[in-house]
Amino acid sequence: MNDKASGDINGDFAPGESPEELAAAAEVAPEVEERTDGERATLTEVANSLGITAAVALRALRGESDINSKLVKSVRETAERLHYPLEDLTGEDDHRGVVAVLVNTMRNTWISDIVRSIRIELAATGRHVVVVPTRRRMPEYPITLEEETISSLTALGVDGFIMASELPELDKVFDAIGTRPIVAIGGSKERVGKSDTVRIDDEAGYGLLVDHLVSLGHKDIAHVGGVGYAVAKERAAAFKAAMKRHGLEDRARVEPADFSEQVGQTAGSMLLRGSQVPTAITCSNDVTAVGVLSAAADAGYDVPAQLAVTGYGNTSLASSGIAQVTSIDPNSRRIGALGAQMLVERIGGFEGPARDTAVSPHLIVRRSSSAGPRPEQQRRRRVTID
């Protein structure tokens, strides 16, 4: 992603460039490939294609006086070519209302990537975003939906809702929002048809991971995950399907685990102490992968020389200097932005059937899977404690 486009105004955009920089940008007319599949662009993608910030792109689209006229023309032409929804733009001072983003946790770094992209896209429509955790964690309750919070937001008159993670008791969510529009993003295929959905193409994602590991020579590949929300089960199924495509279905093992580091570590330990130790392990997310890395360290396995490990989500955990985990980048910024665009259309009166978009992910290879399998006698190493 362009560094300039990742800056901030009110937490989401970079400070504006100087008049000289804006004038220079106006002279640049990079060739932008026209979309022919009807796929719409996001504000950040329009900005990135011109090498400017999302904040400057937005001011240019609004035709504000501090933006060079050539840049205004270039940005608008690019937006039209990339099918950006110009009809939803508002003036800088035209604040229409608030959108609530429902999440099941504030600890997931993937959620922060999603929320940031939602904020950038909704800023163009004059709307603000509030992020609302929805799970009760009080001792007298299991982890359940706090539907009273959602009902209160509805009573306060929020424009609509974006469900940015898997939530329990989905029927209660729809009851609580009443007639307000809702878009579900980053979830399972089970949501398709119940509302507009923008999700990760997990079949493609695990196909990329397994293709990568097989290309290195790995055949005994296990998956840590499959427990929890429907998306965990779908990712485990996607892993099995990818292994079957390579004729390795008999070697496709799934060690049950949820999305937490602790359970990932336990599952990793179970795999590494068994009689059939895999040479590579895929995980349901980056947090679980960190748990598996801890298990590998405890068991005396060198990663990647003796064991390859991959995550999913390409969060800051995966890219940290210590972990350096190969991961699937789900294109979170695009997922959040497309979800915001769909919600704006619903708020504006669109009454068509529920829509579904599966966003294609891509593979980010890092140190954790940079080697193929070693012979068994070299790969397994017994750790003794004096």
Short mmCIF file of N, CA and C in Angstrom, two decimals, residues 47-219:
data_model
loop_
_atom_site.label_atom_id
_atom_site.label_comp_id
_atom_site.label_asym_id
_atom_site.label_seq_id
_atom_site.Cartn_x
_atom_site.Cartn_y
_atom_site.Cartn_z
N ALA A 47 -6.92 6.72 -4.77
CA ALA A 47 -5.77 7.52 -4.34
C ALA A 47 -4.46 6.83 -4.67
N ASN A 48 -4.36 5.54 -4.39
CA ASN A 48 -3.13 4.80 -4.65
C ASN A 48 -2.76 4.81 -6.12
N SER A 49 -3.77 4.75 -6.99
CA SER A 49 -3.49 4.70 -8.42
C SER A 49 -2.87 6.00 -8.92
N LEU A 50 -3.04 7.08 -8.17
CA LEU A 50 -2.48 8.38 -8.55
C LEU A 50 -1.31 8.80 -7.67
N GLY A 51 -0.96 7.99 -6.68
CA GLY A 51 0.16 8.32 -5.80
C GLY A 51 -0.12 9.46 -4.85
N ILE A 52 -1.37 9.62 -4.44
CA ILE A 52 -1.74 10.69 -3.49
C ILE A 52 -2.41 10.06 -2.29
N THR A 53 -2.70 10.86 -1.27
CA THR A 53 -3.38 10.34 -0.10
C THR A 53 -4.87 10.24 -0.35
N ALA A 54 -5.54 9.41 0.45
CA ALA A 54 -6.99 9.30 0.37
C ALA A 54 -7.64 10.64 0.72
N ALA A 55 -7.03 11.40 1.65
CA ALA A 55 -7.59 12.70 2.03
C ALA A 55 -7.59 13.66 0.85
N VAL A 56 -6.50 13.70 0.10
CA VAL A 56 -6.40 14.60 -1.06
C VAL A 56 -7.37 14.13 -2.15
N ALA A 57 -7.45 12.82 -2.36
CA ALA A 57 -8.39 12.30 -3.36
C ALA A 57 -9.81 12.71 -3.03
N LEU A 58 -10.17 12.64 -1.75
CA LEU A 58 -11.52 13.02 -1.34
C LEU A 58 -11.78 14.50 -1.57
N ARG A 59 -10.80 15.35 -1.22
CA ARG A 59 -10.98 16.80 -1.42
C ARG A 59 -11.07 17.12 -2.91
N ALA A 60 -10.30 16.38 -3.72
CA ALA A 60 -10.35 16.59 -5.17
C ALA A 60 -11.71 16.19 -5.72
N LEU A 61 -12.25 15.08 -5.27
CA LEU A 61 -13.55 14.63 -5.75
C LEU A 61 -14.66 15.59 -5.34
N ARG A 62 -14.46 16.26 -4.22
CA ARG A 62 -15.43 17.26 -3.78
C ARG A 62 -15.22 18.61 -4.46
N GLY A 63 -14.11 18.74 -5.22
CA GLY A 63 -13.83 19.98 -5.93
C GLY A 63 -13.49 21.14 -5.02
N GLU A 64 -12.80 20.86 -3.92
CA GLU A 64 -12.48 21.93 -2.97
C GLU A 64 -11.41 22.85 -3.52
N SER A 65 -11.46 24.09 -3.05
CA SER A 65 -10.68 25.18 -3.67
C SER A 65 -9.18 25.04 -3.51
N ASP A 66 -8.71 24.28 -2.52
CA ASP A 66 -7.26 24.17 -2.31
C ASP A 66 -6.61 23.12 -3.20
N ILE A 67 -7.38 22.47 -4.05
CA ILE A 67 -6.85 21.41 -4.90
C ILE A 67 -6.71 21.92 -6.34
N ASN A 68 -5.54 21.69 -6.91
CA ASN A 68 -5.25 22.07 -8.29
C ASN A 68 -6.30 21.51 -9.24
N SER A 69 -6.77 22.33 -10.18
CA SER A 69 -7.85 21.92 -11.08
C SER A 69 -7.46 20.71 -11.94
N LYS A 70 -6.16 20.63 -12.31
CA LYS A 70 -5.72 19.47 -13.09
C LYS A 70 -5.82 18.19 -12.27
N LEU A 71 -5.50 18.29 -10.98
CA LEU A 71 -5.59 17.13 -10.12
C LEU A 71 -7.05 16.74 -9.91
N VAL A 72 -7.92 17.73 -9.76
CA VAL A 72 -9.35 17.45 -9.63
C VAL A 72 -9.83 16.65 -10.83
N LYS A 73 -9.45 17.09 -12.03
CA LYS A 73 -9.86 16.42 -13.26
C LYS A 73 -9.30 14.99 -13.32
N SER A 74 -8.01 14.85 -12.95
CA SER A 74 -7.37 13.54 -13.01
C SER A 74 -8.00 12.57 -12.02
N VAL A 75 -8.28 13.04 -10.81
CA VAL A 75 -8.87 12.16 -9.79
C VAL A 75 -10.28 11.75 -10.20
N ARG A 76 -11.06 12.68 -10.69
CA ARG A 76 -12.44 12.36 -11.08
C ARG A 76 -12.45 11.38 -12.26
N GLU A 77 -11.57 11.60 -13.24
CA GLU A 77 -11.52 10.68 -14.37
C GLU A 77 -11.12 9.28 -13.92
N THR A 78 -10.16 9.21 -13.00
CA THR A 78 -9.72 7.92 -12.48
C THR A 78 -10.85 7.23 -11.71
N ALA A 79 -11.56 8.01 -10.90
CA ALA A 79 -12.67 7.46 -10.13
C ALA A 79 -13.75 6.90 -11.04
N GLU A 80 -14.05 7.61 -12.11
CA GLU A 80 -15.06 7.12 -13.05
C GLU A 80 -14.59 5.86 -13.76
N ARG A 81 -13.31 5.85 -14.13
CA ARG A 81 -12.76 4.70 -14.84
C ARG A 81 -12.76 3.44 -13.98
N LEU A 82 -12.55 3.64 -12.68
CA LEU A 82 -12.49 2.51 -11.75
C LEU A 82 -13.83 2.22 -11.08
N HIS A 83 -14.88 2.91 -11.53
CA HIS A 83 -16.24 2.68 -11.03
C HIS A 83 -16.39 2.99 -9.55
N TYR A 84 -15.72 4.06 -9.09
CA TYR A 84 -15.93 4.51 -7.72
C TYR A 84 -17.31 5.17 -7.65
N PRO A 85 -18.12 4.91 -6.59
CA PRO A 85 -19.49 5.44 -6.52
C PRO A 85 -19.54 6.93 -6.20
N LEU A 86 -19.34 7.75 -7.21
CA LEU A 86 -19.31 9.21 -7.02
C LEU A 86 -20.63 9.77 -6.52
N GLU A 87 -21.72 9.07 -6.79
CA GLU A 87 -23.03 9.59 -6.39
C GLU A 87 -23.21 9.64 -4.88
N ASP A 88 -22.35 8.94 -4.13
CA ASP A 88 -22.49 8.91 -2.68
C ASP A 88 -21.68 9.98 -1.97
N LEU A 89 -20.89 10.77 -2.71
CA LEU A 89 -20.06 11.81 -2.10
C LEU A 89 -20.92 12.90 -1.47
N THR A 90 -20.39 13.48 -0.38
CA THR A 90 -21.05 14.63 0.24
C THR A 90 -20.03 15.75 0.41
N GLY A 91 -20.51 16.93 0.73
CA GLY A 91 -19.63 18.04 1.04
C GLY A 91 -18.93 17.82 2.36
N GLU A 92 -17.87 18.57 2.60
CA GLU A 92 -17.04 18.38 3.79
C GLU A 92 -17.85 18.56 5.08
N ASP A 93 -18.79 19.47 5.08
CA ASP A 93 -19.55 19.76 6.29
C ASP A 93 -20.91 19.07 6.33
N ASP A 94 -21.18 18.20 5.38
CA ASP A 94 -22.47 17.52 5.32
C ASP A 94 -22.37 16.20 6.05
N HIS A 95 -22.61 16.25 7.36
CA HIS A 95 -22.51 15.04 8.17
C HIS A 95 -23.88 14.39 8.27
N ARG A 96 -24.00 13.21 7.71
CA ARG A 96 -25.31 12.57 7.63
C ARG A 96 -25.67 11.76 8.86
N GLY A 97 -24.70 11.23 9.59
CA GLY A 97 -25.04 10.42 10.73
C GLY A 97 -23.93 9.48 11.14
N VAL A 98 -24.32 8.40 11.82
CA VAL A 98 -23.37 7.47 12.43
C VAL A 98 -23.68 6.04 11.98
N VAL A 99 -22.62 5.29 11.73
CA VAL A 99 -22.71 3.87 11.43
C VAL A 99 -22.03 3.11 12.56
N ALA A 100 -22.67 2.05 13.05
CA ALA A 100 -22.10 1.24 14.13
C ALA A 100 -21.45 -0.01 13.54
N VAL A 101 -20.22 -0.26 13.93
CA VAL A 101 -19.50 -1.47 13.53
C VAL A 101 -19.51 -2.45 14.70
N LEU A 102 -20.14 -3.59 14.51
CA LEU A 102 -20.28 -4.60 15.56
C LEU A 102 -19.14 -5.60 15.47
N VAL A 103 -18.42 -5.80 16.58
CA VAL A 103 -17.30 -6.74 16.61
C VAL A 103 -17.44 -7.65 17.83
N ASN A 104 -16.82 -8.81 17.77
CA ASN A 104 -16.89 -9.71 18.92
C ASN A 104 -15.71 -9.56 19.86
N THR A 105 -14.70 -8.79 19.46
CA THR A 105 -13.53 -8.56 20.30
C THR A 105 -12.81 -7.32 19.83
N MET A 106 -12.11 -6.66 20.75
CA MET A 106 -11.28 -5.52 20.39
C MET A 106 -9.80 -5.91 20.35
N ARG A 107 -9.51 -7.19 20.57
CA ARG A 107 -8.12 -7.64 20.66
C ARG A 107 -7.55 -8.11 19.33
N ASN A 108 -8.39 -8.29 18.35
CA ASN A 108 -7.97 -8.83 17.07
C ASN A 108 -7.44 -7.71 16.18
N THR A 109 -6.16 -7.80 15.78
CA THR A 109 -5.58 -6.74 14.95
C THR A 109 -6.21 -6.72 13.56
N TRP A 110 -6.77 -7.84 13.11
CA TRP A 110 -7.48 -7.85 11.82
C TRP A 110 -8.67 -6.90 11.87
N ILE A 111 -9.35 -6.83 13.02
CA ILE A 111 -10.50 -5.94 13.18
C ILE A 111 -10.07 -4.49 13.00
N SER A 112 -8.91 -4.10 13.52
CA SER A 112 -8.47 -2.71 13.39
C SER A 112 -8.21 -2.35 11.94
N ASP A 113 -7.70 -3.28 11.13
CA ASP A 113 -7.51 -3.02 9.70
C ASP A 113 -8.85 -2.81 9.00
N ILE A 114 -9.83 -3.64 9.35
CA ILE A 114 -11.15 -3.54 8.76
C ILE A 114 -11.81 -2.20 9.13
N VAL A 115 -11.76 -1.85 10.41
CA VAL A 115 -12.44 -0.63 10.88
C VAL A 115 -11.83 0.60 10.24
N ARG A 116 -10.53 0.60 10.08
CA ARG A 116 -9.88 1.77 9.46
C ARG A 116 -10.36 1.97 8.03
N SER A 117 -10.49 0.90 7.27
CA SER A 117 -10.94 1.02 5.89
C SER A 117 -12.40 1.47 5.83
N ILE A 118 -13.21 1.02 6.78
CA ILE A 118 -14.61 1.46 6.84
C ILE A 118 -14.67 2.95 7.09
N ARG A 119 -13.84 3.43 8.01
CA ARG A 119 -13.85 4.87 8.35
C ARG A 119 -13.44 5.72 7.15
N ILE A 120 -12.43 5.29 6.43
CA ILE A 120 -11.99 6.05 5.27
C ILE A 120 -13.10 6.16 4.25
N GLU A 121 -13.77 5.04 3.96
CA GLU A 121 -14.81 5.05 2.93
C GLU A 121 -16.03 5.84 3.37
N LEU A 122 -16.42 5.72 4.64
CA LEU A 122 -17.60 6.44 5.11
C LEU A 122 -17.35 7.93 5.27
N ALA A 123 -16.08 8.32 5.44
CA ALA A 123 -15.77 9.75 5.52
C ALA A 123 -16.21 10.47 4.26
N ALA A 124 -16.15 9.78 3.12
CA ALA A 124 -16.56 10.39 1.85
C ALA A 124 -18.06 10.66 1.80
N THR A 125 -18.82 9.99 2.66
CA THR A 125 -20.27 10.19 2.68
C THR A 125 -20.71 11.02 3.87
N GLY A 126 -19.76 11.61 4.59
CA GLY A 126 -20.08 12.47 5.72
C GLY A 126 -20.53 11.73 6.96
N ARG A 127 -20.20 10.44 7.06
CA ARG A 127 -20.65 9.67 8.22
C ARG A 127 -19.49 9.36 9.17
N HIS A 128 -19.87 9.13 10.41
CA HIS A 128 -18.90 8.76 11.43
C HIS A 128 -19.11 7.30 11.83
N VAL A 129 -18.10 6.72 12.48
CA VAL A 129 -18.13 5.31 12.85
C VAL A 129 -17.95 5.15 14.35
N VAL A 130 -18.78 4.30 14.95
CA VAL A 130 -18.55 3.87 16.33
C VAL A 130 -18.34 2.37 16.32
N VAL A 131 -17.36 1.90 17.07
CA VAL A 131 -17.05 0.47 17.13
C VAL A 131 -17.63 -0.08 18.42
N VAL A 132 -18.40 -1.16 18.31
CA VAL A 132 -19.17 -1.67 19.45
C VAL A 132 -18.87 -3.14 19.71
N PRO A 133 -18.16 -3.47 20.81
CA PRO A 133 -18.01 -4.88 21.19
C PRO A 133 -19.37 -5.43 21.61
N THR A 134 -19.67 -6.66 21.25
CA THR A 134 -21.02 -7.18 21.45
C THR A 134 -21.09 -8.43 22.31
N ARG A 135 -19.98 -8.85 22.92
CA ARG A 135 -20.02 -10.10 23.68
C ARG A 135 -19.97 -9.84 25.18
N ARG A 136 -20.87 -10.46 25.91
CA ARG A 136 -20.82 -10.41 27.37
C ARG A 136 -19.70 -11.31 27.86
N ARG A 137 -18.97 -10.84 28.86
CA ARG A 137 -17.91 -11.66 29.45
C ARG A 137 -18.04 -11.70 30.98
N MET A 138 -19.21 -11.33 31.47
CA MET A 138 -19.42 -11.35 32.91
C MET A 138 -19.45 -12.80 33.40
N PRO A 139 -18.98 -13.06 34.64
CA PRO A 139 -18.89 -14.45 35.12
C PRO A 139 -20.22 -15.20 35.10
N GLU A 140 -21.34 -14.47 35.32
CA GLU A 140 -22.62 -15.15 35.38
C GLU A 140 -23.19 -15.48 34.02
N TYR A 141 -22.53 -15.03 32.95
CA TYR A 141 -23.00 -15.32 31.60
C TYR A 141 -21.95 -16.13 30.85
N PRO A 142 -22.35 -16.99 29.94
CA PRO A 142 -21.39 -17.50 28.95
C PRO A 142 -21.08 -16.36 27.99
N ILE A 143 -20.20 -16.59 27.03
CA ILE A 143 -19.90 -15.53 26.05
C ILE A 143 -21.07 -15.45 25.08
N THR A 144 -21.97 -14.52 25.30
CA THR A 144 -23.17 -14.39 24.49
C THR A 144 -23.30 -12.96 23.98
N LEU A 145 -24.25 -12.78 23.08
CA LEU A 145 -24.47 -11.48 22.48
C LEU A 145 -25.14 -10.53 23.46
N GLU A 146 -24.65 -9.30 23.51
CA GLU A 146 -25.28 -8.28 24.34
C GLU A 146 -26.22 -7.46 23.44
N GLU A 147 -27.40 -8.05 23.19
CA GLU A 147 -28.32 -7.44 22.23
C GLU A 147 -28.88 -6.12 22.70
N GLU A 148 -28.87 -5.86 24.04
CA GLU A 148 -29.38 -4.59 24.53
C GLU A 148 -28.58 -3.41 23.98
N THR A 149 -27.28 -3.61 23.83
CA THR A 149 -26.42 -2.54 23.28
C THR A 149 -26.82 -2.21 21.85
N ILE A 150 -27.07 -3.25 21.06
CA ILE A 150 -27.47 -3.02 19.66
C ILE A 150 -28.83 -2.33 19.61
N SER A 151 -29.77 -2.78 20.45
CA SER A 151 -31.09 -2.15 20.47
C SER A 151 -31.00 -0.68 20.86
N SER A 152 -30.10 -0.35 21.78
CA SER A 152 -29.92 1.04 22.20
C SER A 152 -29.41 1.90 21.05
N LEU A 153 -28.48 1.36 20.27
CA LEU A 153 -27.96 2.09 19.12
C LEU A 153 -29.07 2.32 18.09
N THR A 154 -29.91 1.32 17.90
CA THR A 154 -31.03 1.48 16.97
C THR A 154 -31.96 2.59 17.45
N ALA A 155 -32.24 2.61 18.77
CA ALA A 155 -33.11 3.64 19.32
C ALA A 155 -32.51 5.04 19.18
N LEU A 156 -31.18 5.11 19.22
CA LEU A 156 -30.51 6.41 19.07
C LEU A 156 -30.50 6.90 17.64
N GLY A 157 -30.85 6.03 16.69
CA GLY A 157 -30.99 6.46 15.31
C GLY A 157 -29.76 6.33 14.44
N VAL A 158 -28.90 5.32 14.70
CA VAL A 158 -27.75 5.13 13.81
C VAL A 158 -28.26 4.81 12.41
N ASP A 159 -27.47 5.19 11.40
CA ASP A 159 -27.87 4.97 10.01
C ASP A 159 -27.95 3.49 9.65
N GLY A 160 -27.04 2.70 10.19
CA GLY A 160 -26.99 1.29 9.85
C GLY A 160 -25.87 0.60 10.58
N PHE A 161 -25.69 -0.70 10.30
CA PHE A 161 -24.72 -1.52 11.02
C PHE A 161 -23.83 -2.28 10.04
N ILE A 162 -22.56 -2.45 10.44
CA ILE A 162 -21.65 -3.36 9.75
C ILE A 162 -21.19 -4.39 10.76
N MET A 163 -21.42 -5.66 10.47
CA MET A 163 -21.00 -6.75 11.34
C MET A 163 -19.64 -7.21 10.87
N ALA A 164 -18.61 -6.85 11.63
CA ALA A 164 -17.24 -7.02 11.15
C ALA A 164 -16.55 -8.25 11.71
N SER A 165 -17.28 -9.16 12.29
CA SER A 165 -16.70 -10.41 12.75
C SER A 165 -17.84 -11.37 13.04
N GLU A 166 -17.49 -12.64 13.21
CA GLU A 166 -18.53 -13.62 13.52
C GLU A 166 -19.13 -13.31 14.89
N LEU A 167 -20.45 -13.23 14.96
CA LEU A 167 -21.14 -12.95 16.22
C LEU A 167 -22.02 -14.13 16.60
N PRO A 168 -22.15 -14.41 17.91
CA PRO A 168 -23.06 -15.46 18.33
C PRO A 168 -24.51 -15.00 18.19
N GLU A 169 -25.43 -15.95 18.14
CA GLU A 169 -26.86 -15.65 18.17
C GLU A 169 -27.26 -14.64 17.10
N LEU A 170 -27.01 -15.02 15.85
CA LEU A 170 -27.22 -14.10 14.74
C LEU A 170 -28.68 -13.65 14.63
N ASP A 171 -29.62 -14.52 14.96
CA ASP A 171 -31.03 -14.12 14.89
C ASP A 171 -31.32 -12.96 15.83
N LYS A 172 -30.65 -12.95 17.00
CA LYS A 172 -30.86 -11.85 17.94
C LYS A 172 -30.29 -10.54 17.39
N VAL A 173 -29.22 -10.63 16.59
CA VAL A 173 -28.66 -9.43 15.97
C VAL A 173 -29.70 -8.80 15.06
N PHE A 174 -30.33 -9.60 14.20
CA PHE A 174 -31.31 -9.07 13.26
C PHE A 174 -32.55 -8.55 13.99
N ASP A 175 -32.92 -9.19 15.09
CA ASP A 175 -34.05 -8.68 15.87
C ASP A 175 -33.72 -7.32 16.49
N ALA A 176 -32.48 -7.18 16.96
CA ALA A 176 -32.09 -5.95 17.65
C ALA A 176 -31.96 -4.76 16.71
N ILE A 177 -31.56 -4.99 15.45
CA ILE A 177 -31.37 -3.86 14.54
C ILE A 177 -32.68 -3.39 13.93
N GLY A 178 -33.73 -4.19 14.05
CA GLY A 178 -35.02 -3.79 13.49
C GLY A 178 -34.97 -3.62 11.99
N THR A 179 -35.38 -2.46 11.51
CA THR A 179 -35.42 -2.20 10.06
C THR A 179 -34.15 -1.55 9.54
N ARG A 180 -33.17 -1.32 10.41
CA ARG A 180 -31.93 -0.69 9.96
C ARG A 180 -31.16 -1.64 9.03
N PRO A 181 -30.49 -1.12 8.01
CA PRO A 181 -29.70 -1.99 7.13
C PRO A 181 -28.45 -2.50 7.83
N ILE A 182 -28.00 -3.69 7.42
CA ILE A 182 -26.79 -4.27 7.98
C ILE A 182 -26.03 -4.98 6.88
N VAL A 183 -24.71 -4.88 6.92
CA VAL A 183 -23.83 -5.58 5.99
C VAL A 183 -22.86 -6.42 6.82
N ALA A 184 -22.69 -7.68 6.45
CA ALA A 184 -21.78 -8.59 7.15
C ALA A 184 -20.49 -8.72 6.35
N ILE A 185 -19.35 -8.50 7.01
CA ILE A 185 -18.07 -8.59 6.30
C ILE A 185 -17.12 -9.53 7.04
N GLY A 186 -16.30 -10.24 6.25
CA GLY A 186 -15.27 -11.10 6.82
C GLY A 186 -15.77 -12.35 7.48
N GLY A 187 -17.01 -12.74 7.23
CA GLY A 187 -17.57 -13.90 7.90
C GLY A 187 -17.68 -15.12 7.02
N SER A 188 -18.54 -16.03 7.41
CA SER A 188 -18.68 -17.31 6.71
C SER A 188 -19.71 -17.22 5.60
N LYS A 189 -19.73 -18.27 4.78
CA LYS A 189 -20.71 -18.35 3.70
C LYS A 189 -22.13 -18.56 4.23
N GLU A 190 -22.27 -18.95 5.48
CA GLU A 190 -23.59 -19.15 6.07
C GLU A 190 -24.41 -17.85 6.11
N ARG A 191 -23.71 -16.73 6.08
CA ARG A 191 -24.42 -15.45 6.13
C ARG A 191 -25.00 -15.05 4.77
N VAL A 192 -24.51 -15.65 3.71
CA VAL A 192 -24.92 -15.25 2.37
C VAL A 192 -26.43 -15.40 2.22
N GLY A 193 -27.07 -14.35 1.71
CA GLY A 193 -28.50 -14.36 1.50
C GLY A 193 -29.29 -13.76 2.64
N LYS A 194 -28.68 -13.66 3.83
CA LYS A 194 -29.37 -13.05 4.98
C LYS A 194 -29.22 -11.54 4.99
N SER A 195 -28.15 -11.06 4.39
CA SER A 195 -27.88 -9.63 4.25
C SER A 195 -26.81 -9.48 3.19
N ASP A 196 -26.44 -8.27 2.83
CA ASP A 196 -25.29 -8.07 1.96
C ASP A 196 -24.05 -8.59 2.68
N THR A 197 -23.19 -9.27 1.95
CA THR A 197 -21.99 -9.85 2.55
C THR A 197 -20.76 -9.56 1.69
N VAL A 198 -19.64 -9.30 2.37
CA VAL A 198 -18.33 -9.20 1.74
C VAL A 198 -17.42 -10.12 2.54
N ARG A 199 -16.86 -11.13 1.91
CA ARG A 199 -16.11 -12.14 2.65
C ARG A 199 -14.80 -12.47 1.95
N ILE A 200 -13.96 -13.20 2.66
CA ILE A 200 -12.68 -13.66 2.12
C ILE A 200 -12.93 -14.95 1.33
N ASP A 201 -12.32 -15.06 0.18
CA ASP A 201 -12.40 -16.31 -0.59
C ASP A 201 -11.43 -17.30 0.05
N ASP A 202 -11.91 -18.02 1.08
CA ASP A 202 -11.04 -18.91 1.84
C ASP A 202 -10.59 -20.12 1.03
N GLU A 203 -11.42 -20.56 0.07
CA GLU A 203 -10.98 -21.67 -0.78
C GLU A 203 -9.73 -21.28 -1.56
N ALA A 204 -9.73 -20.05 -2.08
CA ALA A 204 -8.55 -19.57 -2.79
C ALA A 204 -7.38 -19.39 -1.83
N GLY A 205 -7.65 -18.88 -0.64
CA GLY A 205 -6.59 -18.63 0.33
C GLY A 205 -5.85 -19.90 0.74
N TYR A 206 -6.60 -20.93 1.11
CA TYR A 206 -5.93 -22.17 1.51
C TYR A 206 -5.35 -22.91 0.32
N GLY A 207 -5.92 -22.68 -0.85
CA GLY A 207 -5.29 -23.21 -2.05
C GLY A 207 -3.90 -22.64 -2.25
N LEU A 208 -3.76 -21.33 -2.02
CA LEU A 208 -2.45 -20.69 -2.15
C LEU A 208 -1.46 -21.22 -1.11
N LEU A 209 -1.93 -21.40 0.13
CA LEU A 209 -1.04 -21.89 1.18
C LEU A 209 -0.55 -23.31 0.89
N VAL A 210 -1.48 -24.19 0.54
CA VAL A 210 -1.10 -25.58 0.29
C VAL A 210 -0.23 -25.68 -0.97
N ASP A 211 -0.57 -24.92 -2.01
CA ASP A 211 0.27 -24.90 -3.21
C ASP A 211 1.70 -24.51 -2.86
N HIS A 212 1.83 -23.49 -2.02
CA HIS A 212 3.16 -23.00 -1.61
C HIS A 212 3.93 -24.08 -0.87
N LEU A 213 3.28 -24.73 0.10
CA LEU A 213 3.97 -25.75 0.89
C LEU A 213 4.32 -26.97 0.06
N VAL A 214 3.42 -27.38 -0.81
CA VAL A 214 3.69 -28.54 -1.67
C VAL A 214 4.84 -28.24 -2.63
N SER A 215 4.90 -26.99 -3.11
CA SER A 215 5.99 -26.61 -4.03
C SER A 215 7.35 -26.72 -3.35
N LEU A 216 7.38 -26.61 -2.02
CA LEU A 216 8.63 -26.75 -1.27
C LEU A 216 8.97 -28.21 -0.97
N GLY A 217 8.03 -29.11 -1.27
CA GLY A 217 8.25 -30.53 -1.03
C GLY A 217 7.48 -31.10 0.14
N HIS A 218 6.68 -30.29 0.82
CA HIS A 218 5.90 -30.78 1.96
C HIS A 218 4.72 -31.62 1.47
N LYS A 219 4.51 -32.73 2.15
CA LYS A 219 3.35 -33.59 1.88
C LYS A 219 2.57 -33.88 3.16
#
